[in-house]
Amino acid sequence: MHDLKYIRENPDRFDAGLARRGLAPRAGEILALDAEARKFTAALQDLQTKRNTASKAIGAAKAKKDEAEAARLMAEVESVKHQMPAAEAEQKKYLDRIDEILAAIPNIPAEDAPPGADENDNVETRRWGEPKRIENAREHFDIGEALGLMDFETAAKMSGARFVLLKGRLARLERAIASLMLDTHTGEYGYTECSPPALVRDNAPFGVGQLPKFEEDLFRTTNGYWLTSTAEVTLSNIVADSIVDADELPLRFTAWTPCFRSEAGAAGKDTRGMIRMHQFSKVELVSITAPDKSNEEHERMTACAESILKKLELPFRTVTLCTGDMGFASRKTYDIEVWLPGQERYREISSCSNCGDFQARRMKARFRKKGEKGAEFVHTLNGSGLAVGRTLVAVLENYQQPDGSVAVPDALAPYMGGVKAIGRDGKG
């Protein structure tokens, strides 16, 4: 959510920020509505003053036993009471329209977010590892199906397209990957592990910017709950409607959860395999920081996510998203893309975003410095640390062997009971 006061004071700068996202100016429309709302705010203040003055005068008139004046004043108070609801309704109409507009406008990009229209304008920041060139490399779904441990057909009978059934040691490998991530983020980087709800009410996805604009991307139950598309929703909302002591910051949370996405508009994209699923699992990272620390925290979070790929010895690159490719709530985003030999290209495995105070304003999440009365909005950050299913995909493709088996990365050995490779019979 945007600060209306900021728009009043910086309309040109606000529109310039929207222009960097390829959007039309909105400050004029917003300020015109604001001017109308403020007219009724002023009218309400005048009516309240008039009512209060008349109410006090009633007592004075009665003290003087001037019943006629007291009656006139009471009639005046009654008249004001009748006028106020109409003024309040008009004020609310304009304020609601302003809120509706602001709720649908994305965050303003950071000054150092590179300009651009789409993913083709993203800027590569760094690379790690040498991309593996495997002769006759197969994609993950061919590998998994040949092992007899990745079953899309059975999943489709139960749930339709974009679902998968993992079995045996492939299911264990997925669990091992998530365990490595959680142990790393909690043990080495100080994140607090959480087990949050998978069902939330409207306020939670609204708070992180998923509603109302992206309703079609989510799954909703018949009794009004939303299935979470990422643990960002729940972990960020831990601080909603609260004031945190500055000494407690930064707060860092992580969770391994199922995620549910309708993949609206994804027809024809990654129709085979586990890249784009309706249900998948992800280890999420969320940080709550003071405003002056969020840029530093952004770099730290991205490094935490990258460290998982380094442990798994999976080549990757990190790119800075351009203004036209960033998510709705983000002011700056790094995408981490892992190398997939089967596709012979890098694919996204994590997005780490600094949202500034954009989500905090929607969630009413603030912090207070010691000894100060006022409170400020926190800054929120989120990132995948990593997408578990896509990490499984990367392991299968990078560790595929000529005999059809898949070697188990050394970092996962402690979680795999000594299994060093997964073969056609599901055994090492």
XYZ file of C-alpha atoms in Angstrom:
428
model
C 0.000 0.000 0.000
C 1.208 3.496 -0.748
C 1.463 6.473 1.576
C -1.168 9.036 0.563
C 0.814 11.796 2.267
C 3.832 10.927 0.119
C 1.705 11.138 -3.040
C 0.375 14.551 -1.968
C 3.903 15.843 -1.441
C 5.582 14.054 -4.366
C 3.031 13.495 -7.142
C 5.551 13.770 -9.979
C 7.978 11.398 -8.276
C 5.176 8.903 -7.645
C 4.139 8.950 -11.302
C 7.771 8.646 -12.368
C 8.020 5.479 -10.271
C 4.934 4.060 -11.974
C 6.378 4.974 -15.358
C 9.451 2.877 -14.542
C 7.074 -0.084 -14.254
C 5.478 0.816 -17.570
C 2.306 2.129 -15.919
C 0.268 5.246 -16.595
C 0.294 8.157 -14.094
C -2.233 7.941 -11.263
C -1.316 10.776 -8.900
C -3.725 13.256 -10.498
C -6.694 10.919 -10.174
C -5.807 10.021 -6.593
C -5.277 13.620 -5.511
C -8.563 14.725 -7.120
C -10.410 12.114 -5.048
C -8.377 13.109 -2.012
C -9.407 16.754 -2.462
C -13.072 15.757 -2.515
C -12.660 13.566 0.559
C -10.934 16.371 2.421
C -13.824 18.716 1.632
C -16.150 16.392 3.496
C -13.563 15.919 6.245
C -13.537 19.696 6.720
C -17.343 19.813 6.601
C -17.533 17.084 9.276
C -15.096 18.968 11.470
C -17.226 22.111 11.119
C -20.368 20.179 11.970
C -18.704 18.573 14.992
C -17.513 21.975 16.198
C -20.983 23.400 15.698
C -22.553 20.501 17.613
C -20.086 20.747 20.491
C -20.526 24.525 20.768
C -24.317 24.243 20.729
C -24.256 21.397 23.281
C -22.260 23.529 25.702
C -24.542 26.487 25.123
C -27.595 24.382 26.000
C -26.331 23.988 29.548
C -25.672 27.730 29.838
C -29.145 28.569 28.496
C -30.790 26.175 30.939
C -28.756 27.644 33.779
C -30.219 31.029 32.845
C -33.638 29.385 32.563
C -33.834 30.557 28.947
C -35.942 27.643 27.748
C -36.540 29.157 24.331
C -32.815 29.463 23.626
C -32.218 25.976 25.001
C -34.894 24.591 22.701
C -33.418 26.403 19.703
C -29.965 25.027 20.495
C -31.269 21.485 20.938
C -32.971 21.748 17.563
C -29.664 22.914 16.091
C -27.830 19.945 17.610
C -30.474 17.599 16.246
C -30.146 19.160 12.800
C -26.364 18.719 12.866
C -26.764 15.071 13.887
C -28.928 14.491 10.826
C -26.422 16.228 8.502
C -23.397 14.280 9.693
C -24.283 10.794 8.336
C -24.666 12.161 4.810
C -21.298 13.904 5.015
C -19.682 10.785 6.484
C -21.126 8.658 3.682
C -19.729 11.014 1.031
C -16.340 11.110 2.747
C -16.267 7.304 2.949
C -17.173 6.988 -0.718
C -14.087 8.934 -1.767
C -11.787 7.323 0.803
C -12.905 3.841 -0.238
C -12.235 4.649 -3.878
C -8.735 5.909 -2.975
C -8.050 2.717 -1.026
C -9.327 0.626 -3.931
C -6.960 2.367 -6.348
C -3.959 2.248 -4.021
C -4.515 -1.458 -3.272
C -4.119 -2.264 -6.979
C -0.971 -0.192 -7.622
C 2.339 -2.081 -7.336
C 5.299 -0.992 -5.274
C 7.574 1.748 -6.584
C 10.920 0.327 -7.786
C 14.097 1.089 -5.859
C 16.424 3.619 -7.443
C 18.958 0.910 -8.306
C 16.437 -1.498 -9.853
C 17.473 -1.752 -13.520
C 15.031 -0.332 -16.077
C 13.368 -2.667 -18.542
C 10.160 -4.102 -19.912
C 10.418 -7.856 -19.308
C 12.733 -10.751 -18.420
C 14.934 -9.995 -21.417
C 16.062 -6.818 -19.655
C 17.095 -8.500 -16.401
C 20.731 -7.978 -15.433
C 23.032 -10.864 -14.540
C 24.798 -10.084 -11.266
C 27.018 -13.119 -10.745
C 27.534 -16.787 -11.579
C 28.718 -19.731 -9.543
C 29.919 -23.050 -10.889
C 30.463 -24.257 -14.415
C 27.310 -25.390 -16.262
C 27.439 -29.153 -16.759
C 27.365 -30.372 -20.343
C 26.076 -33.928 -20.270
C 25.972 -35.944 -23.466
C 22.406 -36.993 -24.264
C 21.190 -35.297 -21.096
C 17.612 -36.133 -20.208
C 15.064 -33.905 -18.549
C 13.949 -34.650 -14.991
C 10.598 -36.175 -15.948
C 12.237 -38.691 -18.259
C 14.699 -39.578 -15.513
C 12.054 -39.867 -12.793
C 9.619 -41.875 -14.893
C 12.357 -44.247 -16.039
C 13.216 -44.848 -12.378
C 9.566 -45.696 -11.753
C 9.473 -43.138 -8.937
C 7.836 -40.098 -10.585
C 4.258 -40.778 -11.602
C 2.278 -38.095 -13.384
C -0.356 -40.469 -14.791
C -1.570 -41.717 -11.408
C -1.549 -38.179 -10.021
C -3.654 -37.037 -12.982
C -6.274 -39.716 -12.234
C -6.687 -38.245 -8.753
C -6.150 -34.546 -9.368
C -5.751 -33.717 -13.038
C -2.833 -32.021 -14.798
C 0.092 -30.339 -13.037
C 0.291 -32.789 -10.147
C 2.827 -35.518 -9.434
C 3.166 -38.593 -7.238
C 6.705 -39.185 -5.985
C 7.511 -42.591 -4.565
C 10.248 -44.438 -2.717
C 13.655 -42.898 -2.612
C 12.635 -40.015 -4.843
C 10.096 -38.979 -2.209
C 12.814 -39.366 0.412
C 15.183 -37.287 -1.712
C 12.630 -34.477 -1.779
C 12.359 -34.650 2.027
C 16.143 -34.725 2.332
C 16.442 -31.557 0.249
C 13.940 -29.727 2.447
C 15.695 -30.946 5.608
C 19.059 -29.677 4.356
C 17.495 -26.282 3.677
C 15.805 -26.009 7.065
C 18.882 -27.182 8.972
C 21.051 -24.701 7.098
C 18.772 -21.707 7.518
C 18.073 -22.363 11.208
C 21.459 -23.701 12.278
C 23.770 -21.474 10.260
C 21.773 -18.335 9.557
C 19.559 -17.909 12.614
C 16.109 -18.209 11.048
C 13.327 -19.372 13.353
C 11.568 -22.449 11.977
C 7.772 -22.201 11.857
C 4.917 -24.514 10.933
C 2.198 -22.086 9.785
C -1.402 -22.642 8.606
C -2.046 -23.524 4.982
C -5.487 -21.858 5.059
C -5.841 -18.114 5.615
C -8.529 -15.442 5.600
C -8.668 -12.459 3.231
C -6.542 -10.169 5.390
C -3.408 -12.334 5.127
C -3.025 -12.428 1.313
C -4.174 -8.798 1.167
C -1.397 -7.895 3.582
C 1.351 -9.211 1.301
C -0.225 -7.808 -1.869
C -1.804 -10.925 -3.389
C -5.337 -9.604 -3.024
C -7.280 -8.136 -4.652
C -5.212 -8.014 -7.839
C -4.115 -11.669 -8.065
C -7.225 -13.478 -6.894
C -7.295 -15.672 -10.006
C -3.832 -17.037 -9.176
C -5.022 -18.479 -5.861
C -7.212 -21.387 -4.801
C -10.168 -20.588 -2.539
C -12.289 -22.926 -0.438
C -16.070 -22.858 -0.512
C -16.190 -21.357 2.997
C -13.991 -18.370 2.282
C -10.458 -19.512 3.092
C -7.491 -19.199 0.740
C -4.875 -21.904 0.233
C -1.479 -20.280 0.681
C 0.584 -19.951 -2.489
C 3.733 -19.417 -0.417
C 4.635 -19.281 3.277
C 5.498 -15.627 2.672
C 1.801 -15.008 3.306
C 1.769 -16.493 6.802
C 5.317 -15.704 7.924
C 5.012 -12.019 6.999
C 1.662 -11.746 8.760
C 3.211 -12.832 12.055
C 3.830 -9.108 12.687
C 0.527 -7.840 11.246
C -1.397 -5.375 13.413
C 1.461 -5.160 15.903
C 4.254 -2.896 17.110
C 7.606 -4.664 17.543
C 10.363 -3.344 19.794
C 13.272 -2.112 17.687
C 15.645 -4.233 19.771
C 13.893 -7.383 18.480
C 14.744 -6.621 14.851
C 15.610 -8.233 12.572
C 13.088 -11.058 12.871
C 13.875 -13.995 10.598
C 11.420 -16.829 9.914
C 11.561 -19.939 7.744
C 9.072 -22.707 6.946
C 8.755 -25.750 4.695
C 5.175 -25.793 3.452
C 2.985 -27.017 0.630
C 2.124 -24.224 -1.795
C -0.913 -24.030 -4.064
C -1.202 -21.980 -7.254
C -3.795 -22.025 -9.988
C -1.159 -21.116 -12.610
C -3.688 -18.866 -14.321
C -2.373 -17.842 -17.710
C 0.214 -20.650 -17.768
C -1.472 -22.703 -20.485
C 1.167 -24.291 -22.677
C 4.047 -23.430 -20.326
C 6.051 -26.287 -18.811
C 3.152 -28.685 -19.287
C 5.412 -31.668 -18.645
C 7.291 -32.258 -15.452
C 7.597 -30.516 -12.098
C 8.597 -26.975 -13.075
C 5.099 -25.472 -12.923
C 2.730 -27.283 -10.568
C -0.593 -26.595 -8.867
C 0.869 -28.061 -5.672
C 4.534 -27.950 -4.712
C 6.648 -27.453 -1.619
C 9.001 -24.631 -0.778
C 11.248 -23.525 2.042
C 10.473 -19.840 2.497
C 12.577 -17.123 4.126
C 11.030 -13.968 5.582
C 12.797 -11.093 7.322
C 11.306 -8.160 9.225
C 13.782 -5.296 9.573
C 14.239 -1.628 10.352
C 14.162 0.534 7.196
C 17.869 1.363 7.295
C 18.798 -2.334 7.400
C 16.592 -3.774 4.649
C 19.065 -3.401 1.775
C 21.755 -5.170 3.790
C 19.249 -7.868 4.773
C 18.317 -8.329 1.116
C 21.906 -9.174 0.219
C 22.169 -11.506 3.220
C 18.939 -13.360 2.398
C 19.995 -13.888 -1.204
C 23.350 -15.268 -0.037
C 21.536 -17.665 2.326
C 19.489 -19.033 -0.580
C 22.550 -19.283 -2.818
C 24.412 -21.256 -0.153
C 22.036 -24.212 -0.601
C 22.954 -24.502 -4.266
C 26.631 -24.270 -3.363
C 26.247 -27.110 -0.860
C 24.548 -29.196 -3.533
C 27.196 -28.153 -6.080
C 24.551 -26.988 -8.513
C 25.719 -24.251 -10.933
C 23.608 -21.103 -10.809
C 23.457 -17.473 -11.715
C 21.843 -14.565 -9.886
C 20.068 -11.839 -11.841
C 18.600 -8.521 -10.788
C 15.068 -8.181 -12.122
C 14.278 -5.129 -14.192
C 11.412 -2.816 -13.272
C 9.077 -4.471 -15.779
C 9.624 -7.996 -14.447
C 9.443 -7.454 -10.690
C 6.633 -8.799 -8.533
C 3.747 -6.610 -7.409
C 4.983 -5.984 -3.845
C 8.700 -5.788 -4.572
C 10.905 -2.729 -4.814
C 13.955 -4.814 -5.785
C 14.294 -8.518 -6.580
C 17.101 -10.974 -7.180
C 16.230 -14.169 -9.041
C 18.487 -17.174 -8.569
C 18.495 -19.451 -11.603
C 19.879 -22.996 -11.456
C 21.451 -24.762 -14.436
C 19.405 -27.626 -15.898
C 21.446 -29.799 -18.282
C 18.315 -31.450 -19.686
C 17.011 -28.070 -20.856
C 20.488 -26.608 -21.380
C 19.497 -23.371 -19.713
C 19.127 -21.645 -16.360
C 15.706 -21.764 -14.674
C 14.422 -19.762 -11.712
C 14.671 -21.547 -8.372
C 14.332 -18.573 -6.011
C 13.200 -14.963 -5.933
C 14.459 -12.797 -3.077
C 12.635 -9.482 -2.740
C 12.890 -6.366 -0.639
C 9.366 -4.961 -0.302
C 10.300 -1.899 1.766
C 7.307 -0.704 3.798
C 4.792 -1.633 1.066
C 3.491 -4.792 2.757
C 3.919 -3.341 6.253
C 1.454 -0.551 5.464
C -1.112 -3.085 4.293
C -0.509 -5.283 7.350
C -0.175 -2.350 9.798
C 3.147 -3.768 10.981
C 5.309 -1.272 12.860
C 8.253 -1.000 15.245
C 9.118 1.439 18.001
C 12.542 2.610 19.063
C 13.327 2.557 22.758
C 12.274 5.743 24.535
C 10.203 7.046 21.614
C 6.420 7.375 21.532
C 5.879 7.173 17.790
C 6.103 3.997 15.718
C 7.416 3.453 12.180
C 6.555 0.878 9.560
C 8.939 -2.060 9.350
C 10.446 -3.279 6.101
C 9.633 -6.812 4.935
C 11.665 -9.164 2.772
C 10.927 -12.619 1.410
C 12.667 -15.253 -0.640
C 12.654 -18.929 -1.530
C 15.363 -20.772 0.254
C 14.694 -22.732 -2.042
C 11.788 -24.149 -4.069
C 12.089 -27.802 -3.044
C 10.543 -29.345 -6.164
C 12.709 -27.343 -8.522
C 15.776 -28.234 -6.455
C 14.814 -31.892 -6.879
C 14.565 -31.256 -10.622
C 18.048 -29.715 -10.615
C 19.543 -32.605 -8.646
C 18.040 -35.183 -11.021
C 19.327 -33.426 -14.119
C 22.784 -32.487 -12.812
C 23.465 -35.821 -11.098
C 22.062 -38.151 -13.776
C 24.337 -41.074 -14.646
C 24.848 -42.893 -17.962
C 23.190 -46.036 -16.556
C 19.975 -44.140 -15.752
C 20.623 -43.856 -12.011
C 20.960 -40.587 -10.103
C 23.902 -39.952 -7.782
C 23.027 -38.475 -4.392
C 24.899 -35.208 -3.663
C 27.286 -35.455 -0.722
C 25.378 -32.762 1.176
C 22.258 -34.956 1.163
C 23.979 -38.178 2.245
C 23.246 -37.656 5.984
C 19.532 -37.428 5.156
C 19.463 -40.436 2.830
C 20.596 -43.182 5.182
C 23.822 -43.810 3.312
C 22.216 -44.177 -0.124
C 24.709 -42.933 -2.700
C 22.660 -43.443 -5.837
C 19.031 -44.096 -6.801
C 18.552 -46.792 -9.414
C 15.660 -48.249 -11.412
C 14.623 -50.470 -8.503
C 14.589 -47.451 -6.177
C 17.593 -48.826 -4.352
C 21.147 -47.567 -4.075
